[in-house]
Amino acid sequence: LDSLLQEIIHCMMSVSSVRLVSQASFRQCLLAPSILLVSSRRGFQEVQEKKVAVVTGASRGVGYAAAKELCNRLSSGHIYCTSRGATDHLNTIIKQEMGEKAPMVEFHHMEATDITSIIGLRNKIFSKHGQIDILINNAGMYFPPCDDPTEHFCQVENTLQINYWGLKNVCNAFLPMLSNTARIVNMSSHLGHLSLIPDKDIRRELGDPQLTEQQLDSLVLQYKNHCTAFHDDFRAAGWPRCAYTVSKVAVNAYTRILQGKLEKRGNEYEGVVVNSIHPGSHHSKISQDSPLTAAEAAKSVVSTALLAHPCEHPRGKFIWHDLKIVNWDKGTSLAVGIGMSA
């Protein structure tokens, strides 16, 4: 039991971040002069350029708040929110809350682990708009780490399926219809810091800037295999019990890989920007020091989704909720004030 408690505490450590880019540099990209902006009563500037956006996992929390924030920050556009559950009541609620901007937003059923439902929504959007400008990958899940081998393996399987493989499903489906100035925001976490992976060799592989997508996939599958009830040797192999940490480290690595792949494609994708972000909002099963509300967290998520074109920086980076860049693959974590509630 003591060993399990130590692992849980370690899993919940927050990250000591080393900033790579100045705040001024980021702000310059946020407010580049290429997009006409007008003042907004909400303290931000309203983007006049019409945008088509997709927000996954938008039925509650920061996903729902991000959809509303996009409505507030865009003067016109179409925001497609996804939920794996029923959507009629969600459409009723959000349209009531958005008032005159209600026509801009709508919910659709989509399951990130079901490629058929993803392609169905993608084709619907493509037939109507021909492209998308913003993709916010918020769909995900978290389980408090469990010491029962069978239950733990179920947690690992479900967590990786949606947080990593599901996110990749969505990206791969929508990549062909991205506009040439599209923005992808992958939701990460303060638990996605590389220092939370115990083994130094695994850390070296995951943090390698030359890591390929195939190598990353292989590492994720290795973790899953070590977590089966038959093997149950993840600890000896150098992995943490917390599948959420592994999934979010993988998301950060994938974000860097995807940005590099798009840039290598040349003109068609060179203007596309991909970043991951720790929104800092309260999670029903994860608590942290001074958590932001979902509405507060959504502001940084949407600011990252509205990075103006051209944007030289940040690209393929991990962004903190204060809009500073964090070295997710360097430094150490701090054992401070991070708790868990079931």
mmCIF file of C-alpha atoms in Angstrom:
data_model
loop_
_atom_site.group_PDB
_atom_site.id
_atom_site.type_symbol
_atom_site.label_atom_id
_atom_site.label_comp_id
_atom_site.label_asym_id
_atom_site.label_seq_id
_atom_site.Cartn_x
_atom_site.Cartn_y
_atom_site.Cartn_z
ATOM 1 C CA LEU A 1 0.000 0.000 0.000
ATOM 2 C CA ASP A 2 2.813 2.393 0.850
ATOM 3 C CA SER A 3 4.353 1.718 -2.542
ATOM 4 C CA LEU A 4 1.069 2.481 -4.281
ATOM 5 C CA LEU A 5 0.630 5.723 -2.344
ATOM 6 C CA GLN A 6 4.108 6.821 -3.304
ATOM 7 C CA GLU A 7 3.359 6.136 -6.963
ATOM 8 C CA ILE A 8 0.119 8.097 -6.781
ATOM 9 C CA ILE A 9 1.882 11.043 -5.148
ATOM 10 C CA HIS A 10 4.609 10.879 -7.785
ATOM 11 C CA CYS A 11 2.012 10.708 -10.533
ATOM 12 C CA MET A 12 0.319 13.820 -9.237
ATOM 13 C CA MET A 13 3.455 15.966 -9.078
ATOM 14 C CA SER A 14 3.330 19.270 -10.853
ATOM 15 C CA VAL A 15 5.945 20.442 -13.265
ATOM 16 C CA SER A 16 8.782 22.873 -12.768
ATOM 17 C CA SER A 17 8.858 24.625 -16.110
ATOM 18 C CA VAL A 18 11.788 26.171 -17.952
ATOM 19 C CA ARG A 19 10.522 28.871 -20.281
ATOM 20 C CA LEU A 20 11.883 28.759 -23.823
ATOM 21 C CA VAL A 21 10.205 31.728 -25.429
ATOM 22 C CA SER A 22 9.586 35.176 -24.078
ATOM 23 C CA GLN A 23 6.061 36.234 -23.248
ATOM 24 C CA ALA A 24 6.480 39.170 -25.611
ATOM 25 C CA SER A 25 7.248 36.844 -28.517
ATOM 26 C CA PHE A 26 4.104 34.839 -27.879
ATOM 27 C CA ARG A 27 1.965 37.965 -27.551
ATOM 28 C CA GLN A 28 3.292 39.228 -30.875
ATOM 29 C CA CYS A 29 2.091 36.044 -32.537
ATOM 30 C CA LEU A 30 -1.269 36.283 -30.770
ATOM 31 C CA LEU A 31 -1.842 39.765 -32.119
ATOM 32 C CA ALA A 32 -0.050 39.710 -35.477
ATOM 33 C CA PRO A 33 -1.334 42.454 -37.779
ATOM 34 C CA SER A 34 -2.415 40.120 -40.607
ATOM 35 C CA ILE A 35 -5.909 39.628 -39.088
ATOM 36 C CA LEU A 36 -8.285 42.544 -38.632
ATOM 37 C CA LEU A 37 -9.311 42.862 -34.988
ATOM 38 C CA VAL A 38 -11.852 45.074 -33.248
ATOM 39 C CA SER A 39 -12.395 45.740 -29.574
ATOM 40 C CA SER A 40 -14.587 43.393 -27.565
ATOM 41 C CA ARG A 41 -16.420 44.058 -24.308
ATOM 42 C CA ARG A 42 -14.980 40.811 -22.927
ATOM 43 C CA GLY A 43 -11.429 42.122 -22.719
ATOM 44 C CA PHE A 44 -10.172 40.278 -25.786
ATOM 45 C CA GLN A 45 -10.161 41.319 -29.398
ATOM 46 C CA GLU A 46 -12.783 39.881 -31.706
ATOM 47 C CA VAL A 47 -11.431 38.099 -34.778
ATOM 48 C CA GLN A 48 -13.196 39.255 -37.924
ATOM 49 C CA GLU A 49 -11.980 36.462 -40.175
ATOM 50 C CA LYS A 50 -14.571 33.688 -40.502
ATOM 51 C CA LYS A 51 -13.406 30.376 -38.977
ATOM 52 C CA VAL A 52 -14.609 26.786 -39.038
ATOM 53 C CA ALA A 53 -13.703 24.988 -35.809
ATOM 54 C CA VAL A 54 -14.042 21.527 -34.294
ATOM 55 C CA VAL A 55 -13.895 21.021 -30.513
ATOM 56 C CA THR A 56 -13.884 17.400 -29.346
ATOM 57 C CA GLY A 57 -15.042 16.339 -25.887
ATOM 58 C CA ALA A 58 -17.052 19.547 -25.600
ATOM 59 C CA SER A 59 -19.981 18.345 -23.503
ATOM 60 C CA ARG A 60 -18.597 19.794 -20.264
ATOM 61 C CA GLY A 61 -15.619 21.387 -18.548
ATOM 62 C CA VAL A 62 -12.939 23.180 -20.502
ATOM 63 C CA GLY A 63 -14.174 21.729 -23.808
ATOM 64 C CA TYR A 64 -17.617 23.275 -23.374
ATOM 65 C CA ALA A 65 -16.069 26.508 -22.145
ATOM 66 C CA ALA A 66 -13.691 26.600 -25.136
ATOM 67 C CA ALA A 67 -16.630 26.318 -27.529
ATOM 68 C CA LYS A 68 -18.331 29.268 -25.827
ATOM 69 C CA GLU A 69 -15.100 31.262 -25.773
ATOM 70 C CA LEU A 70 -14.656 30.686 -29.505
ATOM 71 C CA CYS A 71 -18.168 32.025 -30.055
ATOM 72 C CA ASN A 72 -17.279 35.094 -28.033
ATOM 73 C CA ARG A 73 -13.970 35.684 -29.777
ATOM 74 C CA LEU A 74 -15.131 35.135 -33.374
ATOM 75 C CA SER A 75 -17.360 37.626 -35.131
ATOM 76 C CA SER A 76 -18.577 34.857 -37.461
ATOM 77 C CA GLY A 77 -17.928 31.201 -38.118
ATOM 78 C CA HIS A 78 -19.093 27.667 -37.473
ATOM 79 C CA ILE A 79 -18.113 25.750 -34.341
ATOM 80 C CA TYR A 80 -18.730 22.021 -34.339
ATOM 81 C CA CYS A 81 -18.705 20.550 -30.834
ATOM 82 C CA THR A 82 -18.533 16.812 -30.334
ATOM 83 C CA SER A 83 -19.817 14.508 -27.632
ATOM 84 C CA ARG A 84 -19.927 10.746 -27.427
ATOM 85 C CA GLY A 85 -23.358 10.963 -25.808
ATOM 86 C CA ALA A 86 -26.697 12.458 -26.798
ATOM 87 C CA THR A 87 -26.489 16.007 -28.149
ATOM 88 C CA ASP A 88 -30.046 17.388 -28.262
ATOM 89 C CA HIS A 89 -29.971 18.798 -24.732
ATOM 90 C CA LEU A 90 -26.444 20.164 -25.244
ATOM 91 C CA ASN A 91 -27.569 22.031 -28.356
ATOM 92 C CA THR A 92 -30.514 23.503 -26.478
ATOM 93 C CA ILE A 93 -28.377 24.684 -23.576
ATOM 94 C CA ILE A 94 -25.465 26.174 -25.504
ATOM 95 C CA LYS A 95 -27.710 27.966 -27.987
ATOM 96 C CA GLN A 96 -29.653 29.515 -25.130
ATOM 97 C CA GLU A 97 -26.417 30.643 -23.493
ATOM 98 C CA MET A 98 -24.913 32.109 -26.678
ATOM 99 C CA GLY A 99 -27.923 34.232 -27.562
ATOM 100 C CA GLU A 100 -27.439 36.092 -30.841
ATOM 101 C CA LYS A 101 -24.412 33.955 -31.659
ATOM 102 C CA ALA A 102 -26.338 30.693 -31.228
ATOM 103 C CA PRO A 103 -26.301 29.918 -34.984
ATOM 104 C CA MET A 104 -22.501 29.691 -34.865
ATOM 105 C CA VAL A 105 -22.339 26.614 -32.639
ATOM 106 C CA GLU A 106 -23.816 23.120 -32.724
ATOM 107 C CA PHE A 107 -23.194 19.728 -31.135
ATOM 108 C CA HIS A 108 -22.721 16.485 -33.052
ATOM 109 C CA HIS A 109 -22.248 12.931 -31.866
ATOM 110 C CA MET A 110 -18.698 11.669 -32.364
ATOM 111 C CA GLU A 111 -16.590 9.063 -30.568
ATOM 112 C CA ALA A 112 -12.825 9.580 -30.780
ATOM 113 C CA THR A 113 -12.272 5.823 -30.642
ATOM 114 C CA ASP A 114 -14.710 5.177 -33.505
ATOM 115 C CA ILE A 115 -13.138 6.111 -36.838
ATOM 116 C CA THR A 116 -16.485 5.702 -38.636
ATOM 117 C CA SER A 117 -18.131 8.406 -36.543
ATOM 118 C CA ILE A 118 -15.095 10.680 -36.972
ATOM 119 C CA ILE A 119 -15.120 10.318 -40.753
ATOM 120 C CA GLY A 120 -18.878 10.852 -40.807
ATOM 121 C CA LEU A 121 -18.575 14.218 -39.068
ATOM 122 C CA ARG A 122 -15.536 15.168 -41.136
ATOM 123 C CA ASN A 123 -17.363 14.504 -44.396
ATOM 124 C CA LYS A 124 -20.377 16.481 -43.207
ATOM 125 C CA ILE A 125 -18.193 19.491 -42.426
ATOM 126 C CA PHE A 126 -16.220 19.116 -45.656
ATOM 127 C CA SER A 127 -19.366 19.046 -47.802
ATOM 128 C CA LYS A 128 -20.570 22.266 -46.182
ATOM 129 C CA HIS A 129 -17.351 24.243 -45.745
ATOM 130 C CA GLY A 130 -14.566 22.495 -47.669
ATOM 131 C CA GLN A 131 -12.030 22.952 -44.867
ATOM 132 C CA ILE A 132 -11.526 23.588 -41.140
ATOM 133 C CA ASP A 133 -9.390 26.255 -39.534
ATOM 134 C CA ILE A 134 -9.298 25.141 -35.885
ATOM 135 C CA LEU A 135 -9.135 21.698 -34.275
ATOM 136 C CA ILE A 136 -9.168 21.508 -30.483
ATOM 137 C CA ASN A 137 -8.585 17.948 -29.268
ATOM 138 C CA ASN A 138 -10.086 17.938 -25.794
ATOM 139 C CA ALA A 139 -11.681 14.473 -25.634
ATOM 140 C CA GLY A 140 -10.017 12.412 -22.910
ATOM 141 C CA MET A 141 -10.383 10.513 -19.666
ATOM 142 C CA TYR A 142 -8.605 9.962 -16.358
ATOM 143 C CA PHE A 143 -8.709 7.161 -13.783
ATOM 144 C CA PRO A 144 -7.092 7.288 -10.323
ATOM 145 C CA PRO A 145 -4.329 4.642 -10.490
ATOM 146 C CA CYS A 146 -5.448 1.253 -9.182
ATOM 147 C CA ASP A 147 -3.319 -1.524 -7.651
ATOM 148 C CA ASP A 148 -5.491 -4.404 -8.899
ATOM 149 C CA PRO A 149 -3.682 -5.780 -12.013
ATOM 150 C CA THR A 150 -6.830 -6.504 -14.009
ATOM 151 C CA GLU A 151 -8.515 -3.211 -13.192
ATOM 152 C CA HIS A 152 -5.278 -1.334 -13.831
ATOM 153 C CA PHE A 153 -4.946 -2.887 -17.279
ATOM 154 C CA CYS A 154 -8.520 -1.848 -18.097
ATOM 155 C CA GLN A 155 -7.644 1.698 -17.042
ATOM 156 C CA VAL A 156 -4.526 1.695 -19.198
ATOM 157 C CA GLU A 157 -6.417 0.363 -22.219
ATOM 158 C CA ASN A 158 -9.258 2.875 -21.929
ATOM 159 C CA THR A 159 -6.994 5.830 -21.174
ATOM 160 C CA LEU A 160 -4.646 5.233 -24.082
ATOM 161 C CA GLN A 161 -7.498 4.456 -26.473
ATOM 162 C CA ILE A 162 -9.039 7.898 -26.145
ATOM 163 C CA ASN A 163 -6.227 10.164 -24.909
ATOM 164 C CA TYR A 164 -3.590 9.027 -27.405
ATOM 165 C CA TRP A 165 -4.969 6.764 -30.130
ATOM 166 C CA GLY A 166 -8.286 8.631 -30.232
ATOM 167 C CA LEU A 167 -6.549 11.996 -30.537
ATOM 168 C CA LYS A 168 -4.488 10.597 -33.407
ATOM 169 C CA ASN A 169 -7.641 9.245 -35.051
ATOM 170 C CA VAL A 170 -9.149 12.722 -35.066
ATOM 171 C CA CYS A 171 -5.969 14.378 -36.351
ATOM 172 C CA ASN A 172 -5.494 11.832 -39.132
ATOM 173 C CA ALA A 173 -9.115 12.192 -40.236
ATOM 174 C CA PHE A 174 -9.075 15.994 -40.371
ATOM 175 C CA LEU A 175 -5.538 16.607 -41.666
ATOM 176 C CA PRO A 176 -6.553 16.373 -45.355
ATOM 177 C CA MET A 177 -9.145 19.135 -44.934
ATOM 178 C CA LEU A 178 -7.096 21.628 -42.907
ATOM 179 C CA SER A 179 -6.824 25.133 -44.276
ATOM 180 C CA ASN A 180 -3.264 26.246 -44.967
ATOM 181 C CA THR A 181 -3.356 28.449 -41.850
ATOM 182 C CA ALA A 182 -5.090 25.957 -39.547
ATOM 183 C CA ARG A 183 -4.397 25.645 -35.830
ATOM 184 C CA ILE A 184 -4.435 22.352 -33.903
ATOM 185 C CA VAL A 185 -4.529 22.453 -30.098
ATOM 186 C CA ASN A 186 -3.971 19.147 -28.294
ATOM 187 C CA MET A 187 -5.073 19.107 -24.676
ATOM 188 C CA SER A 188 -2.278 17.982 -22.376
ATOM 189 C CA SER A 189 -1.746 18.290 -18.620
ATOM 190 C CA HIS A 190 0.663 19.214 -15.855
ATOM 191 C CA LEU A 191 0.963 15.417 -15.510
ATOM 192 C CA GLY A 192 2.438 15.191 -19.013
ATOM 193 C CA HIS A 193 5.964 16.068 -17.973
ATOM 194 C CA LEU A 194 8.678 13.640 -19.006
ATOM 195 C CA SER A 195 10.235 13.612 -15.540
ATOM 196 C CA LEU A 196 7.218 11.613 -14.323
ATOM 197 C CA ILE A 197 8.464 8.623 -16.335
ATOM 198 C CA PRO A 198 10.766 6.742 -13.892
ATOM 199 C CA ASP A 199 13.250 5.088 -16.278
ATOM 200 C CA LYS A 200 15.948 7.324 -17.748
ATOM 201 C CA ASP A 201 16.274 5.293 -20.963
ATOM 202 C CA ILE A 202 12.544 5.533 -21.633
ATOM 203 C CA ARG A 203 12.717 9.254 -20.876
ATOM 204 C CA ARG A 204 15.572 9.591 -23.339
ATOM 205 C CA GLU A 205 13.603 7.838 -26.078
ATOM 206 C CA LEU A 206 10.376 9.757 -25.495
ATOM 207 C CA GLY A 207 12.198 13.091 -25.274
ATOM 208 C CA ASP A 208 14.347 12.573 -28.365
ATOM 209 C CA PRO A 209 13.564 15.410 -30.827
ATOM 210 C CA GLN A 210 14.196 12.902 -33.639
ATOM 211 C CA LEU A 211 11.625 10.427 -32.303
ATOM 212 C CA THR A 212 9.355 9.177 -35.094
ATOM 213 C CA GLU A 213 5.652 8.561 -34.870
ATOM 214 C CA GLN A 214 6.222 4.834 -35.360
ATOM 215 C CA GLN A 215 8.734 4.750 -32.504
ATOM 216 C CA LEU A 216 6.329 6.655 -30.261
ATOM 217 C CA ASP A 217 3.513 4.243 -31.090
ATOM 218 C CA SER A 218 5.818 1.335 -30.248
ATOM 219 C CA LEU A 219 6.695 2.826 -26.856
ATOM 220 C CA VAL A 220 3.020 3.346 -26.010
ATOM 221 C CA LEU A 221 2.278 -0.259 -26.947
ATOM 222 C CA GLN A 222 5.220 -1.454 -24.847
ATOM 223 C CA TYR A 223 3.756 0.296 -21.817
ATOM 224 C CA LYS A 224 0.375 -1.306 -22.447
ATOM 225 C CA ASN A 225 1.958 -4.753 -22.765
ATOM 226 C CA HIS A 226 3.830 -4.363 -19.482
ATOM 227 C CA CYS A 227 0.503 -3.466 -17.812
ATOM 228 C CA THR A 228 -1.401 -6.600 -18.787
ATOM 229 C CA ALA A 229 -2.590 -8.697 -15.864
ATOM 230 C CA PHE A 230 -0.375 -11.501 -17.176
ATOM 231 C CA HIS A 231 2.845 -9.465 -17.184
ATOM 232 C CA ASP A 232 2.101 -6.704 -14.652
ATOM 233 C CA ASP A 233 5.757 -5.676 -14.681
ATOM 234 C CA PHE A 234 5.447 -2.025 -15.727
ATOM 235 C CA ARG A 235 7.259 -0.871 -12.588
ATOM 236 C CA ALA A 236 10.266 -3.122 -13.212
ATOM 237 C CA ALA A 237 10.291 -1.973 -16.845
ATOM 238 C CA GLY A 238 10.559 1.660 -15.754
ATOM 239 C CA TRP A 239 7.014 2.897 -16.410
ATOM 240 C CA PRO A 240 4.655 4.704 -14.003
ATOM 241 C CA ARG A 241 1.373 3.229 -12.833
ATOM 242 C CA CYS A 242 -0.466 6.373 -13.977
ATOM 243 C CA ALA A 243 -1.699 5.763 -17.534
ATOM 244 C CA TYR A 244 -2.855 9.373 -17.764
ATOM 245 C CA THR A 245 0.746 10.553 -17.392
ATOM 246 C CA VAL A 246 1.933 8.201 -20.136
ATOM 247 C CA SER A 247 -0.878 9.337 -22.445
ATOM 248 C CA LYS A 248 -0.147 13.036 -21.949
ATOM 249 C CA VAL A 249 3.618 12.619 -22.330
ATOM 250 C CA ALA A 250 2.802 10.817 -25.578
ATOM 251 C CA VAL A 251 0.505 13.682 -26.634
ATOM 252 C CA ASN A 252 3.312 16.191 -26.097
ATOM 253 C CA ALA A 253 5.722 14.043 -28.101
ATOM 254 C CA TYR A 254 3.159 13.515 -30.863
ATOM 255 C CA THR A 255 2.492 17.260 -31.051
ATOM 256 C CA ARG A 256 6.154 17.909 -31.806
ATOM 257 C CA ILE A 257 6.269 15.036 -34.304
ATOM 258 C CA LEU A 258 3.123 16.176 -36.122
ATOM 259 C CA GLN A 259 4.379 19.747 -36.431
ATOM 260 C CA GLY A 260 7.598 18.459 -37.968
ATOM 261 C CA LYS A 261 5.743 16.205 -40.416
ATOM 262 C CA LEU A 262 3.507 19.037 -41.588
ATOM 263 C CA GLU A 263 6.457 21.356 -42.130
ATOM 264 C CA LYS A 264 8.201 18.706 -44.211
ATOM 265 C CA ARG A 265 5.161 18.557 -46.504
ATOM 266 C CA GLY A 266 5.993 22.048 -47.746
ATOM 267 C CA ASN A 267 3.688 24.800 -49.000
ATOM 268 C CA GLU A 268 0.405 22.976 -48.467
ATOM 269 C CA TYR A 269 0.915 22.675 -44.697
ATOM 270 C CA GLU A 270 3.730 25.071 -43.815
ATOM 271 C CA GLY A 271 1.301 27.570 -42.305
ATOM 272 C CA VAL A 272 -0.387 24.991 -40.056
ATOM 273 C CA VAL A 273 0.539 25.276 -36.367
ATOM 274 C CA VAL A 274 0.233 22.468 -33.809
ATOM 275 C CA ASN A 275 0.684 22.944 -30.059
ATOM 276 C CA SER A 276 -0.328 21.165 -26.861
ATOM 277 C CA ILE A 277 -1.520 22.974 -23.749
ATOM 278 C CA HIS A 278 -2.057 22.460 -20.045
ATOM 279 C CA PRO A 279 -5.276 24.444 -19.501
ATOM 280 C CA GLY A 280 -4.956 24.576 -15.710
ATOM 281 C CA SER A 281 -8.657 24.044 -15.074
ATOM 282 C CA HIS A 282 -10.264 22.002 -12.326
ATOM 283 C CA HIS A 283 -10.792 18.318 -13.101
ATOM 284 C CA SER A 284 -13.426 16.307 -11.251
ATOM 285 C CA LYS A 285 -10.833 13.646 -10.368
ATOM 286 C CA ILE A 286 -7.630 15.714 -10.343
ATOM 287 C CA SER A 287 -7.111 18.679 -8.036
ATOM 288 C CA GLN A 288 -4.206 21.083 -8.058
ATOM 289 C CA ASP A 289 -3.032 24.295 -6.446
ATOM 290 C CA SER A 290 -5.135 27.339 -7.389
ATOM 291 C CA PRO A 291 -7.022 25.636 -10.229
ATOM 292 C CA LEU A 292 -8.635 27.896 -12.803
ATOM 293 C CA THR A 293 -12.287 27.682 -13.653
ATOM 294 C CA ALA A 294 -13.159 26.104 -16.982
ATOM 295 C CA ALA A 295 -14.054 29.532 -18.371
ATOM 296 C CA GLU A 296 -10.690 30.968 -17.293
ATOM 297 C CA ALA A 297 -8.788 28.009 -18.708
ATOM 298 C CA ALA A 298 -10.638 28.248 -22.005
ATOM 299 C CA LYS A 299 -9.168 31.687 -22.652
ATOM 300 C CA SER A 300 -5.632 30.333 -23.041
ATOM 301 C CA VAL A 301 -6.862 27.351 -25.072
ATOM 302 C CA VAL A 302 -8.696 29.621 -27.510
ATOM 303 C CA SER A 303 -5.804 32.108 -27.636
ATOM 304 C CA THR A 304 -3.594 29.226 -28.755
ATOM 305 C CA ALA A 305 -6.227 28.203 -31.318
ATOM 306 C CA LEU A 306 -6.314 31.764 -32.681
ATOM 307 C CA LEU A 307 -2.574 32.289 -33.129
ATOM 308 C CA ALA A 308 -2.390 34.699 -36.045
ATOM 309 C CA HIS A 309 -0.797 33.947 -39.402
ATOM 310 C CA PRO A 310 2.101 33.890 -39.998
ATOM 311 C CA CYS A 311 3.212 32.267 -36.748
ATOM 312 C CA GLU A 312 6.861 31.305 -36.441
ATOM 313 C CA HIS A 313 6.574 30.514 -32.728
ATOM 314 C CA PRO A 314 5.257 28.553 -30.889
ATOM 315 C CA ARG A 315 5.146 25.502 -33.153
ATOM 316 C CA GLY A 316 5.052 21.954 -31.794
ATOM 317 C CA LYS A 317 5.400 23.247 -28.226
ATOM 318 C CA PHE A 318 3.821 22.569 -24.829
ATOM 319 C CA ILE A 319 2.090 25.691 -23.539
ATOM 320 C CA TRP A 320 1.167 26.415 -19.932
ATOM 321 C CA HIS A 321 -2.131 28.053 -19.044
ATOM 322 C CA ASP A 322 -0.308 31.366 -18.588
ATOM 323 C CA LEU A 323 0.677 31.204 -22.287
ATOM 324 C CA LYS A 324 4.333 30.510 -21.573
ATOM 325 C CA ILE A 325 6.260 27.695 -23.210
ATOM 326 C CA VAL A 326 7.276 24.766 -20.993
ATOM 327 C CA ASN A 327 10.120 22.326 -21.540
ATOM 328 C CA TRP A 328 8.006 19.193 -21.074
ATOM 329 C CA ASP A 329 11.028 17.023 -21.953
ATOM 330 C CA LYS A 330 13.583 18.649 -19.636
ATOM 331 C CA GLY A 331 13.925 19.525 -15.963
ATOM 332 C CA THR A 332 12.331 17.880 -12.963
ATOM 333 C CA SER A 333 8.929 17.870 -11.314
ATOM 334 C CA LEU A 334 8.123 19.417 -7.948
ATOM 335 C CA ALA A 335 6.267 17.439 -5.277
ATOM 336 C CA VAL A 336 3.960 20.274 -4.303
ATOM 337 C CA GLY A 337 0.300 20.528 -3.439
ATOM 338 C CA ILE A 338 -1.104 18.132 -6.023
ATOM 339 C CA GLY A 339 -3.896 15.915 -4.760
ATOM 340 C CA MET A 340 -6.526 13.547 -6.032
ATOM 341 C CA SER A 341 -10.205 13.034 -5.350
ATOM 342 C CA ALA A 342 -12.190 10.040 -6.509
#
